[in-house]
Amino acid sequence: MHLDPTADLGTHDVLNQPADPGDRDLWRDDPLLRAMLAAGGAPLEGLARYGALLGRAGMRDAARDANRHPPELVLFDSGGRRLDELRFHPAWHRFMQDSIAAGYHSVAWEGGPAGHLTHAAMVYLASQVEPGHCCPLTMTYAAVPVISAAGDLPGDWRAALLSRRYDPAVRPLAAKQGATLGMAMTEKQGGSDVRANTTRAEPDGAAWRLTGHKWFCSAPMSDGFLTLAQTGRGLTCFLVPRWLEEGRNAIRIQRLKDKLGNRSNGSAEIEYQRALAWRIGEEGDGIRTIVEMVHHTRLDTAMAPAGLMRAALREAHHWAACRSAFQRRLIDQPLMRAVLADLVLDWQGCLALGLHVAASFDGRGAEDRAFARIGVALAKYLSNKLCPQVVAEAMEVLGGMGYVEDTPLPMLYREAPLNGIWEGSGNVICLDALRTLAREPLAAEMLAARLDAAKGLEPAYDAALAAHRECWGGGVPEAEARWFAERSALLLTAAVLLAHGDADLAGAFVRTRLGAERGRTPGTIPATLAERILARGFPVAE
């Protein structure tokens, strides 16, 4: 039996405060997600179950617990022996278990239809509730092709990484029911310039021994790490197991990072003290080997911001629909409707672009692979530049309550900048996009073909595309890389929305994002557009 909270407090009655929304269904109330997944041929039953599970009120409570009780670093036991372990709140383990069972990390590699598209949808759904646990699962997903290409590793790492059984126990791989994989590449002196890494690797029979310091180690509780170290032939990729048959590997955690957000997840500084490692790929070929993992993690960093935006806007809409001011519900006030509708365009544009790019990861031909390389860079750049502004505006809808930890808005706000930094900050991504277009003619051809496919559907789009090509037909100066990437991403998003067939949504996006019918801040759009867009983002009445 459930008892409602007491609203009569003696000194006053609690009025005009939205009630807790209770259970939600993140799959059912997202028509664009469902439509694009169905069109892409993804199996929908598993996604429907996952979205309904994540939407439950109990999962929101668990997310709050996981973020209020971050992992604890336990360096030593009571006798002073090294442990180098992280201890997590039970809520963290609940998310890990549920998402692994759903196949977040594995569905793309299990041979089913639209595996990467399905995975991308799971990233989007999970990020709406507890984004911290996405980090180790994203890296595990992205590591599979790298591990699969390594033929002489001891133990069946691929099978362990694809297992749908969560096993956080401190045991060597052979004794585990499933495994996760982290990443440790960044060093103090280099940052994104990993060629400056100084960690060294020395051969030890069939294995290697690594010595050095890593400034950022993502998910240090994982069962192993992909890392880069210098051999006599240059920077090389290695798999470093966390636990060995004979005991703990010589990986020493120096401290946990005290991060702005992503608090439920651990990030650390570590040292390798002649840690045992296994080479993956050829000596000196480390960047080319690890770039396959980076390529796939970038897909997730493009999808997660769309999930954060969706979660923030859902909270804003619930508040506006259930609270009144000046004798009217907030949601019925024209200016509030304009703000929310404008934010819906940002969120749905990023969702559509991310899913469109994810579908190309499922393609097996050279053309799909080429488009995936340029498409994921553009999607990552655009979604991460929009996300902090969308979340901040959603917070403002709630007023002071949006700034209070009783709501999820502060957590979402802290999380909003993360994916724009992880796996390549804005400048790195834009320069990568220019290099891809310059060095891979097929990638440039595929991007042009996707943009051309939408010609003739909307005059304003055609005009914007022509202007874009006239501006940069002779090449893109490095100083204009962000401008070019932003316009390319907006054009590609518009092309995807036009192809999707929702004339109102696509037309409003083109007019406000590629045309002149918008100011610089959210909500500065024509009133006629707001009415047509808002219902697309929130089809379920509050």
XYZ file of N, CA and C in Angstrom, residues 140-263:
372
model
N 33.814 -0.939 -22.866
C 33.772 -2.378 -23.119
C 33.236 -2.647 -24.515
N 32.153 -1.960 -24.878
C 31.600 -2.067 -26.237
C 32.656 -1.715 -27.280
N 33.343 -0.590 -27.071
C 34.269 -0.088 -28.072
C 35.546 -0.910 -28.161
N 35.876 -1.645 -27.102
C 37.109 -2.433 -27.101
C 36.976 -3.747 -27.849
N 35.763 -4.200 -28.082
C 35.565 -5.527 -28.677
C 36.270 -5.686 -30.025
N 36.144 -4.738 -30.969
C 36.853 -4.948 -32.242
C 38.369 -4.965 -32.097
N 38.899 -4.219 -31.133
C 40.348 -4.230 -30.908
C 40.781 -5.572 -30.349
N 40.052 -6.071 -29.355
C 40.374 -7.364 -28.763
C 40.175 -8.483 -29.781
N 39.152 -8.371 -30.598
C 38.865 -9.414 -31.582
C 39.982 -9.549 -32.608
N 40.676 -8.449 -32.877
C 41.756 -8.483 -33.864
C 43.064 -9.003 -33.288
N 43.123 -9.194 -31.966
C 44.333 -9.707 -31.314
C 44.197 -11.216 -31.157
N 45.012 -11.965 -31.849
C 44.799 -13.404 -31.898
C 45.491 -14.226 -30.838
N 46.417 -13.671 -30.070
C 47.240 -14.501 -29.190
C 47.163 -14.080 -27.726
N 46.020 -13.565 -27.296
C 45.879 -13.177 -25.895
C 45.599 -14.402 -25.034
N 46.124 -14.433 -23.821
C 45.808 -15.547 -22.923
C 44.394 -15.401 -22.371
N 43.592 -16.419 -22.526
C 42.214 -16.348 -22.059
C 41.298 -15.808 -23.140
N 40.013 -16.087 -22.985
C 39.030 -15.663 -23.983
C 38.444 -14.315 -23.579
N 39.187 -13.269 -23.845
C 38.748 -11.932 -23.471
C 37.490 -11.521 -24.230
N 37.396 -11.891 -25.488
C 36.224 -11.480 -26.264
C 34.941 -12.053 -25.671
N 34.957 -13.323 -25.334
C 33.764 -13.947 -24.749
C 33.415 -13.290 -23.413
N 34.416 -12.970 -22.611
C 34.154 -12.347 -21.311
C 33.561 -10.954 -21.473
N 34.051 -10.202 -22.455
C 33.538 -8.857 -22.675
C 32.118 -8.873 -23.229
N 31.753 -9.910 -23.967
C 30.418 -9.990 -24.549
C 29.405 -10.658 -23.629
N 29.853 -11.173 -22.522
C 28.934 -11.834 -21.592
C 27.890 -10.852 -21.078
N 26.659 -11.325 -20.922
C 25.588 -10.494 -20.361
C 25.421 -10.734 -18.862
N 26.457 -11.232 -18.231
C 26.435 -11.437 -16.782
C 27.442 -10.491 -16.141
N 26.967 -9.712 -15.209
C 27.814 -8.743 -14.516
C 28.528 -9.435 -13.365
N 29.845 -9.296 -13.347
C 30.648 -9.947 -12.316
C 31.716 -8.964 -11.831
N 31.442 -8.239 -10.727
C 32.409 -7.258 -10.232
C 33.474 -7.853 -9.317
N 33.518 -9.164 -9.165
C 34.431 -9.786 -8.212
C 35.893 -9.560 -8.602
N 36.749 -9.517 -7.589
C 38.189 -9.382 -7.794
C 38.743 -10.779 -8.051
N 38.751 -11.144 -9.328
C 39.219 -12.471 -9.732
C 39.881 -12.378 -11.105
N 40.800 -13.271 -11.412
C 41.377 -13.299 -12.761
C 40.323 -13.699 -13.781
N 40.609 -13.433 -15.038
C 39.628 -13.599 -16.098
C 39.030 -15.000 -16.134
N 39.838 -16.021 -15.942
C 39.355 -17.393 -16.058
C 38.289 -17.730 -15.032
N 38.221 -16.968 -13.946
C 37.250 -17.240 -12.883
C 36.056 -16.290 -12.932
N 35.945 -15.503 -13.994
C 34.896 -14.493 -14.086
C 33.757 -14.968 -14.989
N 32.534 -14.515 -14.668
C 31.381 -14.768 -15.513
C 31.216 -13.706 -16.601
N 31.896 -12.618 -16.458
C 31.866 -11.527 -17.419
C 32.916 -10.508 -17.034
N 33.298 -9.662 -17.972
C 34.373 -8.711 -17.714
C 34.057 -7.366 -18.365
N 34.661 -6.319 -17.840
C 34.597 -4.987 -18.433
C 36.019 -4.501 -18.691
N 36.122 -3.549 -19.596
C 37.435 -3.050 -19.988
C 37.449 -1.532 -19.917
N 38.536 -0.977 -19.367
C 38.706 0.461 -19.301
C 39.790 0.927 -20.254
N 40.188 2.169 -20.091
C 41.180 2.771 -20.976
C 42.108 3.653 -20.147
N 43.393 3.617 -20.468
C 44.379 4.466 -19.793
C 45.406 4.915 -20.823
N 45.197 6.097 -21.362
C 46.104 6.606 -22.397
C 46.749 7.932 -22.019
N 45.971 8.856 -21.424
C 46.426 10.233 -21.243
C 47.530 10.340 -20.200
N 48.554 11.118 -20.510
C 49.630 11.414 -19.567
C 49.732 12.925 -19.370
N 50.403 13.342 -18.297
C 50.435 14.749 -17.915
C 50.979 15.640 -19.021
N 52.045 15.212 -19.657
C 52.754 16.100 -20.561
C 52.119 16.203 -21.934
N 51.213 15.276 -22.265
C 50.722 15.239 -23.635
C 49.255 15.543 -23.828
N 48.405 15.091 -22.903
C 46.968 15.243 -23.110
C 46.529 14.503 -24.359
N 45.891 15.211 -25.275
C 45.425 14.600 -26.518
C 46.579 14.168 -27.416
N 47.746 14.725 -27.210
C 48.917 14.354 -28.009
C 49.565 13.108 -27.410
N 48.958 11.954 -27.671
C 49.446 10.727 -27.040
C 50.812 10.302 -27.576
N 51.249 10.877 -28.694
C 52.594 10.541 -29.197
C 53.672 10.995 -28.213
N 53.301 11.922 -27.307
C 54.258 12.401 -26.301
C 54.316 11.486 -25.081
N 53.576 10.384 -25.077
C 53.578 9.483 -23.924
C 54.974 8.955 -23.629
N 55.260 8.791 -22.325
C 56.585 8.304 -21.919
C 56.532 6.941 -21.234
N 55.339 6.426 -20.938
C 55.255 5.077 -20.362
C 55.997 4.108 -21.272
N 56.847 3.280 -20.687
C 57.680 2.397 -21.505
C 57.291 0.934 -21.289
N 57.532 0.149 -22.313
C 57.226 -1.282 -22.288
C 58.491 -2.062 -22.608
N 58.751 -3.099 -21.794
C 59.917 -3.955 -21.994
C 59.465 -5.399 -22.157
N 60.010 -6.113 -23.123
C 59.581 -7.498 -23.328
C 59.945 -8.381 -22.147
N 59.061 -9.341 -21.859
C 59.280 -10.318 -20.791
C 58.731 -11.654 -21.287
N 59.529 -12.351 -22.048
C 59.057 -13.576 -22.673
C 57.998 -13.244 -23.724
N 56.856 -13.924 -23.641
C 55.759 -13.648 -24.569
C 54.977 -12.406 -24.172
N 55.200 -11.935 -22.951
C 54.478 -10.768 -22.433
C 55.391 -9.546 -22.426
N 54.885 -8.474 -21.806
C 55.638 -7.240 -21.668
C 55.452 -6.721 -20.246
N 56.352 -5.820 -19.839
C 56.240 -5.151 -18.549
C 56.184 -3.649 -18.781
N 55.155 -3.012 -18.211
C 54.937 -1.582 -18.409
C 55.314 -0.802 -17.153
N 55.980 0.330 -17.376
C 56.353 1.227 -16.288
C 56.028 2.651 -16.703
N 55.262 3.347 -15.850
C 54.921 4.732 -16.167
C 53.668 5.167 -15.437
N 53.287 6.403 -15.689
C 52.162 7.049 -15.005
C 51.107 7.448 -16.026
N 49.832 7.251 -15.661
C 48.722 7.683 -16.509
C 47.888 8.699 -15.731
N 47.726 9.871 -16.338
C 47.065 11.007 -15.702
C 45.557 10.796 -15.612
N 44.978 10.102 -16.583
C 43.566 9.734 -16.564
C 43.426 8.259 -16.904
N 42.834 7.533 -15.998
C 42.474 6.136 -16.229
C 40.961 6.037 -16.038
N 40.255 5.770 -17.103
C 38.806 5.690 -17.029
C 38.380 4.317 -16.539
N 37.471 4.318 -15.565
C 36.911 3.088 -14.987
C 38.006 2.167 -14.445
N 38.743 2.616 -13.409
C 39.878 1.828 -12.892
C 39.462 0.554 -12.185
N 38.166 0.301 -12.002
C 37.720 -0.960 -11.399
C 37.557 -2.045 -12.451
N 37.840 -1.738 -13.715
C 37.636 -2.702 -14.785
C 38.592 -3.885 -14.673
N 38.294 -4.930 -15.438
C 39.116 -6.139 -15.403
C 40.378 -6.021 -16.241
N 40.472 -4.986 -17.006
C 41.668 -4.741 -17.802
C 41.582 -3.385 -18.452
N 42.707 -2.968 -19.042
C 42.760 -1.669 -19.701
C 43.466 -1.797 -21.040
N 42.983 -1.048 -22.016
C 43.777 -0.805 -23.210
C 44.598 0.446 -22.948
N 45.866 0.379 -23.278
C 46.770 1.472 -22.932
C 47.833 1.592 -24.003
N 48.560 2.697 -23.987
C 49.635 2.950 -24.934
C 50.947 3.129 -24.190
N 52.001 2.534 -24.748
C 53.336 2.652 -24.148
C 54.382 2.584 -25.260
N 55.548 3.102 -24.957
C 56.636 3.156 -25.928
C 57.496 1.888 -25.861
N 57.716 1.305 -27.011
C 58.730 0.249 -27.140
C 59.890 0.823 -27.944
N 60.860 -0.002 -28.257
C 61.967 0.474 -29.072
C 61.539 0.886 -30.460
N 60.357 0.480 -30.889
C 59.869 0.806 -32.237
C 58.762 1.846 -32.239
N 58.463 2.408 -31.070
C 57.469 3.472 -31.044
C 56.263 3.133 -30.194
N 55.270 3.992 -30.275
C 54.073 3.866 -29.450
C 53.270 2.634 -29.866
N 52.943 1.819 -28.857
C 52.335 0.508 -29.111
C 51.149 0.314 -28.175
N 50.155 -0.451 -28.628
C 48.956 -0.712 -27.843
C 49.124 -1.997 -27.028
N 48.629 -1.967 -25.790
C 48.728 -3.125 -24.902
C 47.400 -3.342 -24.171
N 47.147 -4.601 -23.832
C 46.087 -4.962 -22.902
C 46.743 -5.270 -21.564
N 46.312 -4.565 -20.529
C 46.863 -4.750 -19.184
C 45.779 -5.387 -18.311
N 45.902 -6.664 -17.962
C 44.895 -7.272 -17.091
C 44.982 -6.717 -15.675
N 43.835 -6.572 -15.051
C 43.792 -6.024 -13.682
C 44.219 -7.071 -12.661
N 43.739 -8.287 -12.866
C 43.994 -9.375 -11.924
C 44.679 -10.520 -12.663
N 45.638 -11.151 -12.009
C 46.398 -12.263 -12.588
C 46.122 -13.536 -11.806
N 46.424 -14.673 -12.410
C 46.241 -15.954 -11.715
C 47.057 -15.998 -10.424
N 48.221 -15.359 -10.450
C 49.099 -15.383 -9.284
C 48.849 -14.230 -8.314
N 47.893 -13.355 -8.630
C 47.599 -12.256 -7.714
C 47.274 -10.969 -8.450
N 47.498 -9.852 -7.816
C 47.161 -8.553 -8.391
C 48.287 -8.059 -9.290
N 47.889 -7.532 -10.436
C 48.884 -6.947 -11.317
C 49.422 -5.664 -10.684
N 50.615 -5.255 -11.099
C 51.291 -4.104 -10.495
C 50.750 -2.790 -11.066
N 49.458 -2.577 -10.859
C 48.785 -1.331 -11.241
C 48.408 -0.622 -9.950
N 49.022 0.489 -9.673
C 48.817 1.199 -8.419
C 47.957 2.440 -8.654
N 46.833 2.510 -7.966
C 45.979 3.694 -8.049
C 46.552 4.770 -7.135
N 46.831 5.929 -7.703
C 47.398 7.031 -6.924
C 46.308 7.835 -6.199
N 45.258 8.125 -6.915
C 44.128 8.849 -6.318
C 42.974 8.808 -7.304
N 41.754 9.038 -6.792
C 40.601 9.233 -7.651
C 40.505 10.715 -8.006
N 40.075 10.998 -9.215
C 39.874 12.374 -9.641
C 38.612 12.924 -8.967
N 38.706 14.139 -8.465
C 37.562 14.817 -7.861
C 36.888 15.618 -8.969
N 35.943 14.980 -9.653
C 35.400 15.527 -10.894
C 34.181 16.409 -10.652
N 33.920 17.281 -11.620
C 32.721 18.110 -11.597
C 31.464 17.253 -11.590
N 31.391 16.286 -12.479
C 30.233 15.413 -12.610
C 30.670 13.980 -12.778
N 29.766 13.159 -13.351
C 30.072 11.740 -13.540
C 30.531 11.114 -12.226
N 29.853 11.519 -11.136
C 30.338 11.189 -9.799
C 30.180 9.717 -9.442
